[in-house]
Amino acid sequence: KTKTGDLYIFGKHRLVCGDCAKKEDVERLMDGKKADMVFTDPPYNVGKDYDTHNDKMNYKEIAKSIRRQVIQMLYEAQTCHLGSCMSVIEILTILYFGVLTDKDKFISSEGHIAAALYATLAEKGYFPKDELKTYGKERTKYLNLIDGRVNGVEVSTGSLGHGLPIAIGMALAKKHDNEEGRVFCLLRDGELDCPSTWSSLLFANHHKLDNLVLIINNNGLQACGYKKDIIDVGDLKAKFEAFDWDYYE
């Protein structure tokens, strides 16, 4: 648990989302294990307000800027998914401004966070922020579900439960081709209702995909109510360890 919410980490690599930026603090939270926190000069311009040259990048300010952008986008488009987007902004901020390298891939299985992902990519410098003014409008590639035509997006998503199988295919391909880099996949906890999620976990373990990192946004909510009242998955740690996955909370 971090100050910004619950973030579950699976796979062989460690990632912490929260207010800590110092490696010693992260490794303390990980019980002394080596933490995969990478702070390097990004290949894209992230704006003059951000110090990207050390471990003290102001993630709060970056997340705040992204949050404002998302609210503006959704208001101007008069569209939905505000709650979904607000729930993942800190996760996306840490990933794009502190973890992902140019050799990594990121898949958001939850396509409904399109506005949050687009705003993060624009903040990172993948395309001008002005392009976001067309979000949710006619004849735009910035749709309400994640669209693979957008610069920086690996694949279109929106059908829940499909992102992890895609990420597994990418991780398997990297293994086959001896490519460096990891594949990160973000799931909403509601996607644990999907049978494809659990069969994917078995497949990934069978093929020893230690280059795959699965992040569960465990906010306890889904479209029709509280997760525990719809399909209660119980002890996630026990379940994932039963599938022989490393589990970090």
Tab-separated table of C-alpha atoms in Angstrom:
chain	number	residue	atom	x	y	z
A	1	LYS	CA	0.000	0.000	0.000
A	2	THR	CA	1.296	3.452	-0.880
A	3	LYS	CA	0.092	6.940	-0.145
A	4	THR	CA	-1.575	7.079	-3.555
A	5	GLY	CA	-3.541	3.847	-3.190
A	6	ASP	CA	-3.155	0.103	-3.574
A	7	LEU	CA	-0.918	-1.111	-6.368
A	8	TYR	CA	-0.293	-4.813	-6.825
A	9	ILE	CA	2.810	-5.888	-8.662
A	10	PHE	CA	3.363	-9.282	-10.267
A	11	GLY	CA	6.259	-10.734	-12.195
A	12	LYS	CA	9.982	-10.875	-11.565
A	13	HIS	CA	10.515	-7.113	-11.574
A	14	ARG	CA	9.631	-4.664	-8.838
A	15	LEU	CA	7.901	-1.328	-9.191
A	16	VAL	CA	6.634	0.974	-6.462
A	17	CYS	CA	4.041	3.665	-7.084
A	18	GLY	CA	3.878	6.344	-4.439
A	19	ASP	CA	5.622	9.358	-3.028
A	20	CYS	CA	9.038	7.748	-2.541
A	21	ALA	CA	11.617	8.648	-5.126
A	22	LYS	CA	14.750	7.460	-3.323
A	23	LYS	CA	15.953	3.976	-4.134
A	24	GLU	CA	16.808	3.205	-0.500
A	25	ASP	CA	13.211	3.951	0.496
A	26	VAL	CA	11.889	1.751	-2.288
A	27	GLU	CA	14.216	-1.124	-1.397
A	28	ARG	CA	13.203	-0.801	2.240
A	29	LEU	CA	9.583	-1.273	1.212
A	30	MET	CA	10.678	-4.291	-0.832
A	31	ASP	CA	12.346	-5.874	2.248
A	32	GLY	CA	15.810	-5.197	0.914
A	33	LYS	CA	15.205	-6.642	-2.551
A	34	LYS	CA	16.636	-4.765	-5.523
A	35	ALA	CA	14.073	-2.346	-6.920
A	36	ASP	CA	13.734	-1.730	-10.645
A	37	MET	CA	13.405	2.027	-10.409
A	38	VAL	CA	15.029	3.673	-13.415
A	39	PHE	CA	15.463	7.449	-13.515
A	40	THR	CA	17.128	8.531	-16.746
A	41	ASP	CA	16.929	11.389	-19.182
A	42	PRO	CA	13.788	10.612	-21.217
A	43	PRO	CA	13.937	10.657	-24.996
A	44	TYR	CA	11.098	13.184	-25.122
A	45	ASN	CA	10.755	16.714	-23.840
A	46	VAL	CA	8.583	16.720	-20.731
A	47	GLY	CA	8.535	20.459	-20.173
A	48	LYS	CA	10.644	22.992	-18.313
A	49	ASP	CA	8.889	22.467	-14.976
A	50	TYR	CA	10.231	18.945	-14.516
A	51	ASP	CA	13.713	17.980	-13.382
A	52	THR	CA	14.402	14.695	-15.163
A	53	HIS	CA	18.099	14.474	-14.327
A	54	ASN	CA	17.883	12.949	-10.861
A	55	ASP	CA	15.772	10.863	-8.504
A	56	LYS	CA	13.827	13.864	-7.200
A	57	MET	CA	11.436	14.391	-10.092
A	58	ASN	CA	8.237	15.989	-8.844
A	59	TYR	CA	5.742	13.256	-9.634
A	60	LYS	CA	2.985	15.073	-7.765
A	61	GLU	CA	3.215	18.066	-10.084
A	62	ILE	CA	3.331	15.889	-13.190
A	63	ALA	CA	0.282	13.927	-12.019
A	64	LYS	CA	-1.520	17.170	-11.198
A	65	SER	CA	-0.896	18.505	-14.695
A	66	ILE	CA	-2.167	15.268	-16.253
A	67	ARG	CA	-5.240	15.294	-14.009
A	68	ARG	CA	-6.146	18.830	-15.084
A	69	GLN	CA	-5.727	17.864	-18.727
A	70	VAL	CA	-7.995	14.812	-18.361
A	71	ILE	CA	-10.757	16.775	-16.642
A	72	GLN	CA	-10.608	19.415	-19.380
A	73	MET	CA	-10.721	16.758	-22.127
A	74	LEU	CA	-13.721	14.959	-20.659
A	75	TYR	CA	-15.586	18.205	-19.977
A	76	GLU	CA	-15.078	19.572	-23.483
A	77	ALA	CA	-16.080	16.247	-25.067
A	78	GLN	CA	-19.006	15.825	-22.645
A	79	THR	CA	-18.062	12.186	-22.245
A	80	CYS	CA	-17.503	9.593	-19.543
A	81	HIS	CA	-14.907	7.433	-17.710
A	82	LEU	CA	-13.765	10.174	-15.330
A	83	GLY	CA	-13.501	7.800	-12.358
A	84	SER	CA	-11.506	5.213	-14.297
A	85	CYS	CA	-9.067	7.862	-15.499
A	86	MET	CA	-8.571	9.501	-12.104
A	87	SER	CA	-7.789	6.104	-10.588
A	88	VAL	CA	-4.736	5.411	-12.770
A	89	ILE	CA	-2.991	8.766	-13.158
A	90	GLU	CA	-0.399	8.172	-10.430
A	91	ILE	CA	0.357	4.737	-11.851
A	92	LEU	CA	0.848	6.120	-15.369
A	93	THR	CA	2.964	8.998	-14.051
A	94	ILE	CA	5.392	6.665	-12.274
A	95	LEU	CA	5.564	4.327	-15.256
A	96	TYR	CA	6.175	6.928	-17.958
A	97	PHE	CA	8.366	9.321	-15.966
A	98	GLY	CA	10.276	6.887	-13.781
A	99	VAL	CA	10.265	3.308	-15.048
A	100	LEU	CA	9.666	2.644	-18.749
A	101	THR	CA	12.649	2.665	-21.098
A	102	ASP	CA	12.703	2.766	-24.882
A	103	LYS	CA	13.110	-1.030	-24.843
A	104	ASP	CA	9.954	-1.627	-22.800
A	105	LYS	CA	6.348	-1.938	-23.926
A	106	PHE	CA	3.202	-0.913	-22.063
A	107	ILE	CA	-0.304	-2.287	-22.561
A	108	SER	CA	-3.352	-0.974	-20.733
A	109	SER	CA	-5.890	-3.758	-20.810
A	110	GLU	CA	-8.483	-1.296	-19.570
A	111	GLY	CA	-9.179	0.728	-22.689
A	112	HIS	CA	-11.573	2.975	-20.783
A	113	ILE	CA	-8.671	5.015	-19.376
A	114	ALA	CA	-7.952	6.425	-22.851
A	115	ALA	CA	-8.074	10.066	-21.745
A	116	ALA	CA	-5.586	9.435	-18.922
A	117	LEU	CA	-3.191	7.569	-21.208
A	118	TYR	CA	-3.402	10.185	-23.978
A	119	ALA	CA	-2.821	13.012	-21.488
A	120	THR	CA	0.193	11.169	-20.059
A	121	LEU	CA	1.660	10.595	-23.515
A	122	ALA	CA	1.164	14.261	-24.403
A	123	GLU	CA	2.809	15.299	-21.138
A	124	LYS	CA	5.715	13.029	-22.010
A	125	GLY	CA	6.056	14.659	-25.430
A	126	TYR	CA	4.800	11.972	-27.796
A	127	PHE	CA	2.564	14.550	-29.517
A	128	PRO	CA	1.434	18.166	-28.940
A	129	LYS	CA	-1.131	18.733	-26.204
A	130	ASP	CA	-3.232	20.770	-28.642
A	131	GLU	CA	-4.166	17.538	-30.407
A	132	LEU	CA	-6.095	16.491	-27.296
A	133	LYS	CA	-8.702	19.164	-28.044
A	134	THR	CA	-10.187	16.711	-30.550
A	135	TYR	CA	-10.682	14.001	-27.902
A	136	GLY	CA	-14.080	12.357	-28.178
A	137	LYS	CA	-15.024	14.462	-31.208
A	138	GLU	CA	-15.972	13.327	-34.698
A	139	ARG	CA	-13.234	12.089	-37.050
A	140	THR	CA	-10.552	11.943	-34.377
A	141	LYS	CA	-8.108	9.197	-33.493
A	142	TYR	CA	-8.336	10.248	-29.839
A	143	LEU	CA	-11.350	8.067	-29.084
A	144	ASN	CA	-12.964	7.210	-25.745
A	145	LEU	CA	-11.302	3.792	-25.863
A	146	ILE	CA	-7.546	3.424	-26.375
A	147	ASP	CA	-6.741	3.599	-30.085
A	148	GLY	CA	-3.584	2.097	-31.545
A	149	ARG	CA	-3.321	4.905	-34.120
A	150	VAL	CA	-2.190	7.301	-31.382
A	151	ASN	CA	1.571	7.834	-31.195
A	152	GLY	CA	2.974	5.919	-28.221
A	153	VAL	CA	0.089	3.421	-28.009
A	154	GLU	CA	1.050	-0.179	-28.762
A	155	VAL	CA	-2.415	-1.590	-29.463
A	156	SER	CA	-6.115	-0.702	-29.304
A	157	THR	CA	-7.878	-1.996	-26.192
A	158	GLY	CA	-11.348	-1.828	-24.713
A	159	SER	CA	-12.616	-5.400	-24.565
A	160	LEU	CA	-11.789	-6.190	-20.953
A	161	GLY	CA	-9.643	-9.235	-20.296
A	162	HIS	CA	-7.830	-9.047	-23.631
A	163	GLY	CA	-4.853	-6.857	-22.721
A	164	LEU	CA	-2.963	-9.451	-20.709
A	165	PRO	CA	-3.032	-12.082	-23.498
A	166	ILE	CA	-1.643	-9.443	-25.886
A	167	ALA	CA	1.085	-8.486	-23.413
A	168	ILE	CA	1.970	-12.146	-22.961
A	169	GLY	CA	2.345	-12.538	-26.725
A	170	MET	CA	4.715	-9.564	-26.782
A	171	ALA	CA	6.748	-10.910	-23.859
A	172	LEU	CA	6.944	-14.336	-25.495
A	173	ALA	CA	8.102	-12.751	-28.767
A	174	LYS	CA	10.825	-10.828	-26.929
A	175	LYS	CA	12.020	-14.077	-25.389
A	176	HIS	CA	11.996	-15.845	-28.739
A	177	ASP	CA	13.931	-13.043	-30.447
A	178	ASN	CA	16.310	-12.474	-27.488
A	179	GLU	CA	15.184	-8.860	-27.250
A	180	GLU	CA	15.922	-6.748	-24.208
A	181	GLY	CA	13.203	-4.907	-22.318
A	182	ARG	CA	10.087	-5.789	-20.403
A	183	VAL	CA	6.376	-5.748	-21.131
A	184	PHE	CA	4.187	-3.961	-18.576
A	185	CYS	CA	0.460	-4.651	-18.497
A	186	LEU	CA	-2.067	-2.670	-16.466
A	187	LEU	CA	-5.321	-4.359	-15.432
A	188	ARG	CA	-8.301	-3.093	-13.495
A	189	ASP	CA	-9.240	-5.410	-10.612
A	190	GLY	CA	-12.621	-5.908	-12.301
A	191	GLU	CA	-10.807	-7.793	-15.072
A	192	LEU	CA	-10.099	-10.530	-12.551
A	193	ASP	CA	-13.705	-11.557	-13.325
A	194	CYS	CA	-12.534	-12.598	-16.805
A	195	PRO	CA	-11.514	-16.245	-17.345
A	196	SER	CA	-8.957	-15.114	-19.938
A	197	THR	CA	-6.998	-13.415	-17.143
A	198	TRP	CA	-6.478	-16.637	-15.209
A	199	SER	CA	-5.663	-18.784	-18.237
A	200	SER	CA	-3.131	-16.108	-19.218
A	201	LEU	CA	-1.474	-16.339	-15.810
A	202	LEU	CA	-1.046	-20.089	-16.287
A	203	PHE	CA	0.385	-19.604	-19.772
A	204	ALA	CA	2.857	-16.942	-18.624
A	205	ASN	CA	4.111	-19.109	-15.784
A	206	HIS	CA	4.441	-22.164	-18.022
A	207	HIS	CA	6.641	-20.207	-20.450
A	208	LYS	CA	8.645	-18.539	-17.630
A	209	LEU	CA	7.975	-15.012	-18.850
A	210	ASP	CA	10.110	-13.166	-16.316
A	211	ASN	CA	10.125	-10.147	-18.654
A	212	LEU	CA	6.419	-9.580	-17.976
A	213	VAL	CA	5.162	-7.211	-15.253
A	214	LEU	CA	1.465	-7.212	-14.406
A	215	ILE	CA	0.036	-4.263	-12.463
A	216	ILE	CA	-3.400	-4.544	-10.881
A	217	ASN	CA	-5.208	-1.294	-10.095
A	218	ASN	CA	-6.964	-2.708	-7.044
A	219	ASN	CA	-9.401	0.121	-6.327
A	220	GLY	CA	-12.286	-2.166	-5.347
A	221	LEU	CA	-14.726	-0.716	-7.874
A	222	GLN	CA	-16.142	-1.722	-11.220
A	223	ALA	CA	-18.956	-0.476	-13.460
A	224	CYS	CA	-21.861	-1.971	-11.515
A	225	GLY	CA	-20.635	-1.510	-7.956
A	226	TYR	CA	-18.069	-2.687	-5.449
A	227	LYS	CA	-15.835	-5.552	-6.531
A	228	LYS	CA	-16.477	-7.522	-3.337
A	229	ASP	CA	-20.233	-7.449	-3.958
A	230	ILE	CA	-20.035	-8.620	-7.588
A	231	ILE	CA	-17.295	-11.268	-7.696
A	232	ASP	CA	-15.108	-11.280	-4.591
A	233	VAL	CA	-11.685	-12.619	-5.535
A	234	GLY	CA	-10.650	-12.928	-1.894
A	235	ASP	CA	-6.968	-13.279	-1.060
A	236	LEU	CA	-5.149	-12.118	-4.187
A	237	LYS	CA	-1.733	-12.917	-2.750
A	238	ALA	CA	-2.667	-16.544	-2.149
A	239	LYS	CA	-4.254	-16.888	-5.579
A	240	PHE	CA	-1.335	-15.459	-7.527
A	241	GLU	CA	1.226	-17.387	-5.555
A	242	ALA	CA	-0.790	-20.540	-6.272
A	243	PHE	CA	-0.201	-19.719	-9.957
A	244	ASP	CA	3.513	-19.471	-9.103
A	245	TRP	CA	3.740	-15.725	-9.682
A	246	ASP	CA	5.851	-13.355	-7.582
A	247	TYR	CA	3.537	-10.989	-5.757
A	248	TYR	CA	4.271	-7.551	-4.276
A	249	GLU	CA	1.865	-5.212	-2.570
